[in-house]
Structure formats: C-alpha cells, structure tokens
C-alpha cells in the first residue's frame, strides 16, 4: 500500500463482529481511507452471521467486503472467545497490521485486543472507558480487559475519562473525541426509511398503522441476557409492554436471542396484542427512521441510549444501570429497570409530558471518526510502518 507521495501507509486493521460494531466501524473506515498515512483493512469475525444481523448493515453502511471473514459463530462465552482467539491469530500473522482498531464491548472486541497485544501490535480502542460497574454484564468484563491492554483509548464522554483515570490508565493514552455511533446516525438520517413504509413492509395491520398515524409509535428492543434469559424478568418486561400497547402502538424488533428465549419461556402470548408489531431484526435505515419519529424508545441496548439522546427522543432504559451516564445527565434517557409498575409509570409520564428534553453531549457532532483518523495518523507518524 502506498500513498501518493510513495510513502507506505500504515496498515490499520479494523475489527467488526457483532451488529453494533458495524455502525462504529463504518465511519472509521471512511475516515481512515481519506487519511493519506492510513491504509484501512477490515475483518469480520462472524460473531453475528444472520443476514438480518450482518449483511444488510454492510450494504446500508457502504462497508467494503471484509478482507477476511472468520465465521466464528455463536457459543458459550468460553467457546466463542476461544474460537475468536484461534481465528484472529493467523489473520494478524498474514496481514501484519501496524495497528489493530477495536470498537465497543463485544466478545470480538476483547478477543482481538488480547491477541493483538500479545503479538505486540498496538491496540486502539474506540468507545473506551464506559463502565456500568456491573460485572454480571459480559460486556463490562470485555470493556475492562480491552482498556487495560489498549495503547490508545478514544472516548465518547467525560465520565469515561474519569473511569480510565481511576483504573490507572495513563492520561496521555486517552482522548475524548466524541461518538462514532452518532457519526453513522447523522450520515444515515437523510437516507432513513419512512416508518410508515417499514410498518407496511413488516406486516403491520391496517388498524395498527391507522393508530400509529394518529397517536405515534413506540420502539422496543431487548436482548441483554439478564433481561431475556431470566424468565421472570422477561415476563415482567413483556407484561408491561403488553399493557403499554393499550396506550400506543409498539414496534418490537426481536433479536434472535430474545426470539428463542421468549419461545423457551412460553411467553409468546404476551406479544399477541393487536398493537404490538413484533418483527425480525430491522435494518439500520429502518431502525433510524422508526427511532427518529418515535414518541419513545424502550430498550436495554447501549447504542440506542446514545442514538435517542442524539435525536432528542425520550428513552426508557430497561436496566438497573447504564455505562453511558451522559445520556441521563444531559440527554433524554431515564434508567428505569425492569419493574412493571415503574416501566408503565415512565411510559405514562412521557405520553403526558413529552419526556425529557435533553441536549446533545459535546463532540457528538458527526465528526468523531475524522478526529480519530487525524489523531491516529499523528500518533503513528513517528513509527515506521512494518
Ligand atoms: C452480542 C454482544 C452484545 C451486543 C449484541 C448486539 C457479547 C458478549 N454480546 O450479544 O454486547 O449488544 O451482540 O446484538 O459480545 N444469534 C443468531 N444469529 C446471529 C447472532 C446470534 O441467531 O447472527 C443468536 C444465537 O442463538 C446466539 C445468540 O443469538 O447464541 C447470542 O449471540 P451472541 O453473539 O453470543 O451475543 P448477543 O446476545 O447477540
């Protein structure tokens, strides 16, 4: 790989594995491509493999075909992480990157960071420093481990800087740059699908659509193991949703883990409501279109807490904590937990008051990837490409 001046570009290997990685990697790949000193490469680990969880995101986000697809698939954490280790090592040996860029907090993030650092390849973590302080969340372990081995840590909010400081990460490795998820969101907004089209395409009844036109809609996602694998928690949440659907139509984009869990727990009856539209996982353009026009979002996703804050849409977080406190302190998020009564009180509050107004946090301006590319190029400048 050469630049126009003939100098070697630094080989920057970006790792994607699960759905939320795609929205973070896409703006980075674009920004790295524009930076003359950087030559981006992309691998997809195959942690997510269904077309609805993977292919559609490549298409909509304009991501190039990955330079390698590792096909690791699902399994227990140990099995999946072990397969990730085994699959990533030969790719690094072959591609010889100058730096490995990992994003977010999924198993692929941590696995790639560990394999790279043991080979003494510098590791860059984008979305570093977030902490829920809840080690029952597998992602929390991934965050802590990844941040400990990362050489450069790009963070989205001030709390993350403080968390890293507390954990002894040297300040000169940490850079507050904003949020690449918001870069993707801003980029997607003009191309987002009109919600009415998605509702029709995804099989909403005439009555559902008519009511959504009149009263608006809510959007629901759910996939945390603590919410869906535990039958009682899952039952409480879905009971609240079943009641809330009496007040406004709800679109529920069902993650494969959740689909399987709801069946196993014999709770499908709770989704059988004329104003609950349960769909397959939606595409990014479908999701952004629905979220941007929602009266509220109910979710246990980290990304949606940020996207709703970015869009000024009220968000009810169905968890006991959040690793993204800026969405509560400055944005539109309320952390409500999984108690039926509390969820319903929060829904009622948003319906009657319009919910929290919030403001968009500093640097969530659509330019985070650009800042990262410029900073990374500067950081690599002093190092000869391998
Ligand atoms: C993973 C991430 C989570 C992220 C989420 C987004 C970890 C620890 N978790 O959770 O942080 O928020 O992705 O979706 O990395 N499955 C399919 N098809 C797929 C992928 C998964 O059917 O394409 C099913 C399988 O039954 C699998 C289960 O979903 O066992 C869980 O998949 P896994 O990748 O282990 O974790 P997620 O719950 O998706």
GROMACS .gro file of C-alpha atoms and ligand atoms in nm:
model
  425
    1UNK     CA    1   0.000   0.000   0.000
    2UNK     CA    2   0.146   0.338  -0.096
    3UNK     CA    3   0.041   0.698  -0.062
    4UNK     CA    4   0.051   0.944  -0.350
    5UNK     CA    5   0.393   1.055  -0.226
    6UNK     CA    6   0.511   0.695  -0.239
    7UNK     CA    7   0.540   0.656   0.141
    8UNK     CA    8   0.400   0.334   0.287
    9UNK     CA    9   0.062   0.371   0.450
   10UNK     CA   10   0.025   0.227   0.799
   11UNK     CA   11  -0.190  -0.084   0.790
   12UNK     CA   12  -0.484  -0.021   1.019
   13UNK     CA   13  -0.687  -0.335   1.080
   14UNK     CA   14  -1.043  -0.269   1.197
   15UNK     CA   15  -1.236  -0.548   1.364
   16UNK     CA   16  -1.614  -0.592   1.344
   17UNK     CA   17  -1.801  -0.888   1.484
   18UNK     CA   18  -2.147  -0.809   1.613
   19UNK     CA   19  -2.421  -0.585   1.477
   20UNK     CA   20  -2.345  -0.270   1.682
   21UNK     CA   21  -1.981  -0.282   1.569
   22UNK     CA   22  -2.083  -0.204   1.211
   23UNK     CA   23  -2.215   0.147   1.281
   24UNK     CA   24  -1.892   0.225   1.464
   25UNK     CA   25  -1.653   0.077   1.210
   26UNK     CA   26  -1.818   0.230   0.900
   27UNK     CA   27  -1.732   0.596   0.970
   28UNK     CA   28  -1.384   0.492   1.086
   29UNK     CA   29  -1.315   0.302   0.762
   30UNK     CA   30  -1.427   0.606   0.563
   31UNK     CA   31  -1.216   0.848   0.763
   32UNK     CA   32  -0.910   0.619   0.756
   33UNK     CA   33  -0.941   0.585   0.378
   34UNK     CA   34  -0.928   0.964   0.342
   35UNK     CA   35  -0.620   0.994   0.563
   36UNK     CA   36  -0.308   0.965   0.340
   37UNK     CA   37  -0.099   0.795   0.610
   38UNK     CA   38  -0.352   0.521   0.684
   39UNK     CA   39  -0.440   0.209   0.487
   40UNK     CA   40  -0.751   0.053   0.643
   41UNK     CA   41  -0.825  -0.320   0.638
   42UNK     CA   42  -1.143  -0.480   0.771
   43UNK     CA   43  -1.210  -0.818   0.925
   44UNK     CA   44  -1.547  -0.953   1.031
   45UNK     CA   45  -1.529  -1.224   1.294
   46UNK     CA   46  -1.872  -1.372   1.219
   47UNK     CA   47  -1.991  -1.341   1.581
   48UNK     CA   48  -2.315  -1.231   1.417
   49UNK     CA   49  -2.390  -1.417   1.098
   50UNK     CA   50  -2.764  -1.397   1.015
   51UNK     CA   51  -2.829  -1.181   0.709
   52UNK     CA   52  -3.053  -0.955   0.920
   53UNK     CA   53  -2.774  -0.912   1.177
   54UNK     CA   54  -2.488  -0.865   0.932
   55UNK     CA   55  -2.526  -0.838   0.552
   56UNK     CA   56  -2.785  -0.563   0.548
   57UNK     CA   57  -2.557  -0.343   0.758
   58UNK     CA   58  -2.265  -0.387   0.519
   59UNK     CA   59  -2.494  -0.275   0.235
   60UNK     CA   60  -2.656   0.021   0.405
   61UNK     CA   61  -2.340   0.149   0.573
   62UNK     CA   62  -2.145   0.122   0.249
   63UNK     CA   63  -1.884  -0.103   0.412
   64UNK     CA   64  -1.647  -0.277   0.174
   65UNK     CA   65  -1.634  -0.655   0.168
   66UNK     CA   66  -1.418  -0.756   0.465
   67UNK     CA   67  -1.059  -0.852   0.386
   68UNK     CA   68  -1.123  -1.162   0.594
   69UNK     CA   69  -1.438  -1.326   0.733
   70UNK     CA   70  -1.369  -1.557   1.024
   71UNK     CA   71  -1.705  -1.731   1.071
   72UNK     CA   72  -1.670  -1.793   1.446
   73UNK     CA   73  -2.048  -1.807   1.511
   74UNK     CA   74  -2.226  -1.847   1.845
   75UNK     CA   75  -2.147  -2.048   2.157
   76UNK     CA   76  -2.081  -2.010   2.527
   77UNK     CA   77  -1.853  -1.720   2.614
   78UNK     CA   78  -1.556  -1.953   2.656
   79UNK     CA   79  -1.625  -2.139   2.333
   80UNK     CA   80  -1.690  -1.824   2.129
   81UNK     CA   81  -1.390  -1.639   2.274
   82UNK     CA   82  -1.166  -1.942   2.224
   83UNK     CA   83  -1.271  -1.968   1.859
   84UNK     CA   84  -1.212  -1.594   1.819
   85UNK     CA   85  -0.856  -1.626   1.953
   86UNK     CA   86  -0.779  -1.915   1.719
   87UNK     CA   87  -0.931  -1.745   1.416
   88UNK     CA   88  -0.778  -1.399   1.471
   89UNK     CA   89  -0.417  -1.505   1.526
   90UNK     CA   90  -0.339  -1.635   1.174
   91UNK     CA   91  -0.510  -1.330   1.021
   92UNK     CA   92  -0.281  -1.096   1.212
   93UNK     CA   93   0.019  -1.307   1.111
   94UNK     CA   94  -0.084  -1.283   0.748
   95UNK     CA   95  -0.199  -0.922   0.731
   96UNK     CA   96   0.075  -0.783   0.954
   97UNK     CA   97  -0.116  -0.473   1.063
   98UNK     CA   98   0.068  -0.178   1.216
   99UNK     CA   99  -0.225  -0.125   1.449
  100UNK     CA  100  -0.549  -0.306   1.538
  101UNK     CA  101  -0.861  -0.096   1.595
  102UNK     CA  102  -1.140  -0.249   1.803
  103UNK     CA  103  -1.474  -0.086   1.881
  104UNK     CA  104  -1.735  -0.124   2.154
  105UNK     CA  105  -1.752  -0.405   2.406
  106UNK     CA  106  -1.849  -0.733   2.244
  107UNK     CA  107  -1.657  -1.060   2.270
  108UNK     CA  108  -1.490  -0.995   1.933
  109UNK     CA  109  -1.357  -0.662   2.068
  110UNK     CA  110  -1.187  -0.816   2.367
  111UNK     CA  111  -1.057  -1.120   2.179
  112UNK     CA  112  -0.896  -0.915   1.902
  113UNK     CA  113  -0.741  -0.676   2.155
  114UNK     CA  114  -0.584  -0.961   2.353
  115UNK     CA  115  -0.449  -1.148   2.051
  116UNK     CA  116  -0.301  -0.828   1.904
  117UNK     CA  117  -0.139  -0.702   2.223
  118UNK     CA  118   0.030  -1.038   2.288
  119UNK     CA  119   0.183  -1.006   1.943
  120UNK     CA  120   0.289  -0.656   2.045
  121UNK     CA  121   0.072  -0.497   1.780
  122UNK     CA  122  -0.060  -0.165   1.914
  123UNK     CA  123  -0.429  -0.174   2.004
  124UNK     CA  124  -0.667   0.119   1.961
  125UNK     CA  125  -0.999   0.104   2.145
  126UNK     CA  126  -1.280   0.323   2.015
  127UNK     CA  127  -1.556   0.379   2.274
  128UNK     CA  128  -1.322   0.315   2.566
  129UNK     CA  129  -1.380   0.385   2.933
  130UNK     CA  130  -1.754   0.320   2.963
  131UNK     CA  131  -1.841   0.137   3.284
  132UNK     CA  132  -2.171   0.005   3.419
  133UNK     CA  133  -1.991  -0.119   3.734
  134UNK     CA  134  -2.195  -0.436   3.688
  135UNK     CA  135  -1.983  -0.741   3.622
  136UNK     CA  136  -2.292  -0.953   3.561
  137UNK     CA  137  -2.284  -0.786   3.220
  138UNK     CA  138  -2.044  -0.976   2.996
  139UNK     CA  139  -1.968  -0.650   2.815
  140UNK     CA  140  -1.833  -0.496   3.137
  141UNK     CA  141  -1.560  -0.760   3.154
  142UNK     CA  142  -1.482  -0.701   2.786
  143UNK     CA  143  -1.453  -0.325   2.846
  144UNK     CA  144  -1.219  -0.358   3.144
  145UNK     CA  145  -0.990  -0.610   2.975
  146UNK     CA  146  -0.979  -0.423   2.643
  147UNK     CA  147  -0.899  -0.089   2.809
  148UNK     CA  148  -0.620  -0.241   3.016
  149UNK     CA  149  -0.435  -0.365   2.707
  150UNK     CA  150  -0.516  -0.079   2.468
  151UNK     CA  151  -0.239   0.162   2.369
  152UNK     CA  152  -0.471   0.440   2.256
  153UNK     CA  153  -0.817   0.493   2.401
  154UNK     CA  154  -1.075   0.710   2.225
  155UNK     CA  155  -1.369   0.803   2.446
  156UNK     CA  156  -1.716   0.943   2.394
  157UNK     CA  157  -1.788   1.119   2.723
  158UNK     CA  158  -1.615   1.279   3.020
  159UNK     CA  159  -1.719   1.006   3.267
  160UNK     CA  160  -1.519   0.757   3.063
  161UNK     CA  161  -1.207   0.972   3.106
  162UNK     CA  162  -1.258   0.963   3.483
  163UNK     CA  163  -1.314   0.586   3.484
  164UNK     CA  164  -0.989   0.526   3.299
  165UNK     CA  165  -0.800   0.759   3.528
  166UNK     CA  166  -0.935   0.568   3.829
  167UNK     CA  167  -0.817   0.241   3.675
  168UNK     CA  168  -0.467   0.375   3.631
  169UNK     CA  169  -0.468   0.421   3.254
  170UNK     CA  170  -0.206   0.684   3.163
  171UNK     CA  171  -0.376   1.011   3.068
  172UNK     CA  172  -0.164   1.056   2.754
  173UNK     CA  173  -0.324   0.743   2.606
  174UNK     CA  174  -0.679   0.873   2.649
  175UNK     CA  175  -0.852   1.111   2.404
  176UNK     CA  176  -1.204   1.248   2.426
  177UNK     CA  177  -1.314   1.262   2.062
  178UNK     CA  178  -1.692   1.219   2.054
  179UNK     CA  179  -1.909   0.937   1.935
  180UNK     CA  180  -1.867   0.744   1.610
  181UNK     CA  181  -2.216   0.594   1.654
  182UNK     CA  182  -2.351   0.946   1.614
  183UNK     CA  183  -2.137   0.992   1.301
  184UNK     CA  184  -2.323   0.698   1.147
  185UNK     CA  185  -2.657   0.821   1.272
  186UNK     CA  186  -2.613   1.164   1.116
  187UNK     CA  187  -2.497   1.010   0.793
  188UNK     CA  188  -2.795   0.772   0.781
  189UNK     CA  189  -3.070   1.020   0.871
  190UNK     CA  190  -3.127   1.161   0.520
  191UNK     CA  191  -3.150   0.805   0.383
  192UNK     CA  192  -3.360   0.660   0.667
  193UNK     CA  193  -3.671   0.473   0.562
  194UNK     CA  194  -4.007   0.637   0.632
  195UNK     CA  195  -4.157   0.449   0.930
  196UNK     CA  196  -4.493   0.405   0.754
  197UNK     CA  197  -4.319   0.212   0.476
  198UNK     CA  198  -4.141  -0.012   0.723
  199UNK     CA  199  -4.459  -0.080   0.918
  200UNK     CA  200  -4.639  -0.186   0.600
  201UNK     CA  201  -4.344  -0.392   0.474
  202UNK     CA  202  -4.312  -0.565   0.812
  203UNK     CA  203  -4.675  -0.672   0.819
  204UNK     CA  204  -4.850  -0.419   1.047
  205UNK     CA  205  -5.229  -0.449   1.031
  206UNK     CA  206  -5.438  -0.166   0.888
  207UNK     CA  207  -5.565  -0.092   1.241
  208UNK     CA  208  -5.207  -0.077   1.376
  209UNK     CA  209  -5.095   0.162   1.103
  210UNK     CA  210  -5.402   0.382   1.135
  211UNK     CA  211  -5.349   0.417   1.507
  212UNK     CA  212  -4.975   0.483   1.463
  213UNK     CA  213  -5.057   0.761   1.218
  214UNK     CA  214  -5.291   0.913   1.473
  215UNK     CA  215  -5.112   0.851   1.805
  216UNK     CA  216  -4.748   0.789   1.706
  217UNK     CA  217  -4.549   0.480   1.794
  218UNK     CA  218  -4.301   0.343   2.047
  219UNK     CA  219  -3.997   0.132   1.959
  220UNK     CA  220  -3.876  -0.159   2.173
  221UNK     CA  221  -3.558  -0.368   2.168
  222UNK     CA  222  -3.445  -0.624   2.422
  223UNK     CA  223  -3.152  -0.862   2.416
  224UNK     CA  224  -2.945  -0.846   2.735
  225UNK     CA  225  -2.901  -1.195   2.882
  226UNK     CA  226  -3.006  -1.057   3.224
  227UNK     CA  227  -3.338  -0.945   3.074
  228UNK     CA  228  -3.422  -1.222   2.833
  229UNK     CA  229  -3.257  -1.537   2.967
  230UNK     CA  230  -3.422  -1.499   3.308
  231UNK     CA  231  -3.788  -1.596   3.267
  232UNK     CA  232  -3.928  -1.383   3.547
  233UNK     CA  233  -3.753  -1.064   3.431
  234UNK     CA  234  -3.857  -1.131   3.073
  235UNK     CA  235  -4.217  -1.189   3.187
  236UNK     CA  236  -4.225  -0.863   3.386
  237UNK     CA  237  -4.098  -0.658   3.094
  238UNK     CA  238  -4.329  -0.816   2.838
  239UNK     CA  239  -4.627  -0.780   3.071
  240UNK     CA  240  -4.555  -0.408   3.096
  241UNK     CA  241  -4.520  -0.388   2.718
  242UNK     CA  242  -4.849  -0.571   2.670
  243UNK     CA  243  -5.021  -0.312   2.892
  244UNK     CA  244  -4.840  -0.016   2.733
  245UNK     CA  245  -4.959  -0.128   2.388
  246UNK     CA  246  -5.307  -0.028   2.506
  247UNK     CA  247  -5.181   0.331   2.505
  248UNK     CA  248  -4.983   0.346   2.181
  249UNK     CA  249  -4.870   0.103   1.912
  250UNK     CA  250  -4.533  -0.061   1.978
  251UNK     CA  251  -4.280  -0.193   1.725
  252UNK     CA  252  -4.068  -0.468   1.877
  253UNK     CA  253  -3.760  -0.562   1.670
  254UNK     CA  254  -3.679  -0.904   1.811
  255UNK     CA  255  -3.313  -1.011   1.846
  256UNK     CA  256  -3.254  -1.384   1.772
  257UNK     CA  257  -3.153  -1.448   2.136
  258UNK     CA  258  -3.481  -1.291   2.252
  259UNK     CA  259  -3.693  -1.479   1.998
  260UNK     CA  260  -3.550  -1.809   2.124
  261UNK     CA  261  -3.583  -1.711   2.491
  262UNK     CA  262  -3.945  -1.593   2.463
  263UNK     CA  263  -4.036  -1.924   2.299
  264UNK     CA  264  -3.847  -2.126   2.558
  265UNK     CA  265  -4.013  -1.936   2.844
  266UNK     CA  266  -4.354  -1.988   2.680
  267UNK     CA  267  -4.421  -1.610   2.683
  268UNK     CA  268  -4.519  -1.557   2.318
  269UNK     CA  269  -4.878  -1.496   2.436
  270UNK     CA  270  -4.769  -1.163   2.587
  271UNK     CA  271  -4.673  -1.039   2.240
  272UNK     CA  272  -5.004  -1.144   2.097
  273UNK     CA  273  -5.164  -0.799   2.108
  274UNK     CA  274  -5.322  -0.606   1.820
  275UNK     CA  275  -5.093  -0.308   1.887
  276UNK     CA  276  -4.762  -0.493   1.924
  277UNK     CA  277  -4.581  -0.539   1.595
  278UNK     CA  278  -4.310  -0.800   1.659
  279UNK     CA  279  -4.065  -0.812   1.370
  280UNK     CA  280  -3.738  -0.976   1.269
  281UNK     CA  281  -3.431  -0.758   1.341
  282UNK     CA  282  -3.469  -0.441   1.134
  283UNK     CA  283  -3.214  -0.288   0.902
  284UNK     CA  284  -3.023   0.023   1.009
  285UNK     CA  285  -3.217   0.256   0.779
  286UNK     CA  286  -3.546   0.108   0.901
  287UNK     CA  287  -3.440   0.145   1.263
  288UNK     CA  288  -3.313   0.502   1.230
  289UNK     CA  289  -3.637   0.601   1.053
  290UNK     CA  290  -3.854   0.449   1.325
  291UNK     CA  291  -3.646   0.583   1.616
  292UNK     CA  292  -3.623   0.936   1.479
  293UNK     CA  293  -4.004   0.961   1.470
  294UNK     CA  294  -4.082   0.760   1.784
  295UNK     CA  295  -4.263   0.912   2.080
  296UNK     CA  296  -4.039   0.697   2.296
  297UNK     CA  297  -3.791   0.411   2.280
  298UNK     CA  298  -3.780   0.130   2.537
  299UNK     CA  299  -3.453  -0.061   2.528
  300UNK     CA  300  -3.170  -0.240   2.701
  301UNK     CA  301  -2.925  -0.153   2.422
  302UNK     CA  302  -2.632   0.079   2.479
  303UNK     CA  303  -2.633   0.214   2.125
  304UNK     CA  304  -2.998   0.312   2.135
  305UNK     CA  305  -2.947   0.508   2.456
  306UNK     CA  306  -2.696   0.718   2.262
  307UNK     CA  307  -2.896   0.741   1.941
  308UNK     CA  308  -3.208   0.862   2.122
  309UNK     CA  309  -3.002   1.127   2.301
  310UNK     CA  310  -2.853   1.223   1.964
  311UNK     CA  311  -3.203   1.257   1.819
  312UNK     CA  312  -3.377   1.412   2.121
  313UNK     CA  313  -3.620   1.119   2.151
  314UNK     CA  314  -3.718   1.007   2.504
  315UNK     CA  315  -3.560   0.674   2.604
  316UNK     CA  316  -3.665   0.434   2.879
  317UNK     CA  317  -3.373   0.208   2.964
  318UNK     CA  318  -3.486  -0.132   3.085
  319UNK     CA  319  -3.180  -0.194   3.301
  320UNK     CA  320  -3.070  -0.111   3.654
  321UNK     CA  321  -2.768   0.088   3.538
  322UNK     CA  322  -2.603   0.245   3.237
  323UNK     CA  323  -2.242   0.269   3.127
  324UNK     CA  324  -2.341   0.582   2.934
  325UNK     CA  325  -2.434   0.830   3.213
  326UNK     CA  326  -2.412   1.131   2.984
  327UNK     CA  327  -2.734   1.013   2.817
  328UNK     CA  328  -2.907   1.054   3.155
  329UNK     CA  329  -2.723   1.364   3.279
  330UNK     CA  330  -2.750   1.557   2.953
  331UNK     CA  331  -2.965   1.352   2.718
  332UNK     CA  332  -3.316   1.208   2.704
  333UNK     CA  333  -3.253   0.881   2.886
  334UNK     CA  334  -3.413   0.755   3.207
  335UNK     CA  335  -3.286   0.432   3.364
  336UNK     CA  336  -3.598   0.260   3.486
  337UNK     CA  337  -3.508  -0.105   3.548
  338UNK     CA  338  -3.741  -0.398   3.489
  339UNK     CA  339  -4.021  -0.339   3.738
  340UNK     CA  340  -4.359  -0.347   3.561
  341UNK     CA  341  -4.506  -0.058   3.758
  342UNK     CA  342  -4.203   0.165   3.706
  343UNK     CA  343  -4.193   0.096   3.332
  344UNK     CA  344  -4.561   0.182   3.297
  345UNK     CA  345  -4.527   0.498   3.508
  346UNK     CA  346  -4.244   0.611   3.283
  347UNK     CA  347  -4.446   0.541   2.967
  348UNK     CA  348  -4.738   0.740   3.107
  349UNK     CA  349  -4.510   1.026   3.204
  350UNK     CA  350  -4.365   1.051   2.853
  351UNK     CA  351  -4.711   1.034   2.697
  352UNK     CA  352  -4.840   1.315   2.914
  353UNK     CA  353  -4.535   1.543   2.934
  354UNK     CA  354  -4.337   1.456   2.619
  355UNK     CA  355  -4.049   1.324   2.835
  356UNK     CA  356  -3.704   1.467   2.899
  357UNK     CA  357  -3.587   1.733   2.656
  358UNK     CA  358  -3.213   1.681   2.690
  359UNK     CA  359  -2.928   1.818   2.485
  360UNK     CA  360  -2.671   1.656   2.261
  361UNK     CA  361  -2.343   1.598   2.451
  362UNK     CA  362  -2.027   1.784   2.344
  363UNK     CA  363  -1.849   1.641   2.038
  364UNK     CA  364  -2.144   1.422   1.935
  365UNK     CA  365  -2.138   1.616   1.612
  366UNK     CA  366  -2.081   1.360   1.339
  367UNK     CA  367  -1.706   1.426   1.319
  368UNK     CA  368  -1.563   1.182   1.574
  369UNK     CA  369  -1.416   0.943   1.314
  370UNK     CA  370  -1.241   1.233   1.141
  371UNK     CA  371  -1.085   1.337   1.471
  372UNK     CA  372  -0.975   0.980   1.540
  373UNK     CA  373  -0.820   0.941   1.193
  374UNK     CA  374  -0.622   1.264   1.227
  375UNK     CA  375  -0.507   1.179   1.579
  376UNK     CA  376  -0.415   0.821   1.492
  377UNK     CA  377  -0.218   0.933   1.187
  378UNK     CA  378  -0.025   1.174   1.411
  379UNK     CA  379   0.038   0.900   1.667
  380UNK     CA  380   0.164   0.657   1.402
  381UNK     CA  381   0.376   0.917   1.225
  382UNK     CA  382   0.678   0.866   1.442
  383UNK     CA  383   0.664   0.489   1.398
  384UNK     CA  384   0.790   0.323   1.084
  385UNK     CA  385   0.526   0.110   0.909
  386UNK     CA  386   0.607  -0.261   0.945
  387LIG     C1  387  -2.383  -0.950   2.133
  387LIG     C2  388  -2.295  -0.874   2.229
  387LIG     C3  389  -2.374  -0.758   2.290
  387LIG     C4  390  -2.436  -0.671   2.182
  387LIG     C5  391  -2.521  -0.761   2.094
  387LIG     C6  392  -2.589  -0.683   1.985
  387LIG     C7  393  -2.126  -1.002   2.351
  387LIG     C8  394  -2.090  -1.059   2.482
  387LIG     N1  395  -2.251  -0.956   2.339
  387LIG     O1  396  -2.486  -1.011   2.209
  387LIG     O2  397  -2.288  -0.678   2.366
  387LIG     O3  398  -2.515  -0.572   2.242
  387LIG     O4  399  -2.436  -0.862   2.038
  387LIG     O5  400  -2.676  -0.763   1.914
  387LIG     O6  401  -2.043  -0.999   2.263
  387LIG     N2  402  -2.771  -1.537   1.711
  387LIG     C9  403  -2.832  -1.567   1.592
  387LIG     N3  404  -2.783  -1.509   1.480
  387LIG    C10  405  -2.677  -1.425   1.482
  387LIG    C11  406  -2.615  -1.396   1.604
  387LIG    C12  407  -2.663  -1.452   1.719
  387LIG     O7  408  -2.927  -1.643   1.586
  387LIG     O8  409  -2.640  -1.374   1.375
  387LIG    C13  410  -2.826  -1.595   1.837
  387LIG    C14  411  -2.765  -1.727   1.873
  387LIG     O9  412  -2.863  -1.804   1.930
  387LIG    C15  413  -2.663  -1.688   1.978
  387LIG    C16  414  -2.732  -1.571   2.047
  387LIG    O10  415  -2.803  -1.505   1.942
  387LIG    O11  416  -2.633  -1.793   2.063
  387LIG    C17  417  -2.639  -1.476   2.115
  387LIG    O12  418  -2.539  -1.426   2.023
  387LIG     P1  419  -2.401  -1.366   2.082
  387LIG    O13  420  -2.319  -1.316   1.971
  387LIG    O14  421  -2.340  -1.465   2.175
  387LIG    O15  422  -2.448  -1.247   2.174
  387LIG     P2  423  -2.563  -1.138   2.155
  387LIG    O16  424  -2.670  -1.167   2.252
  387LIG    O17  425  -2.600  -1.119   2.012
   0.00000   0.00000   0.00000
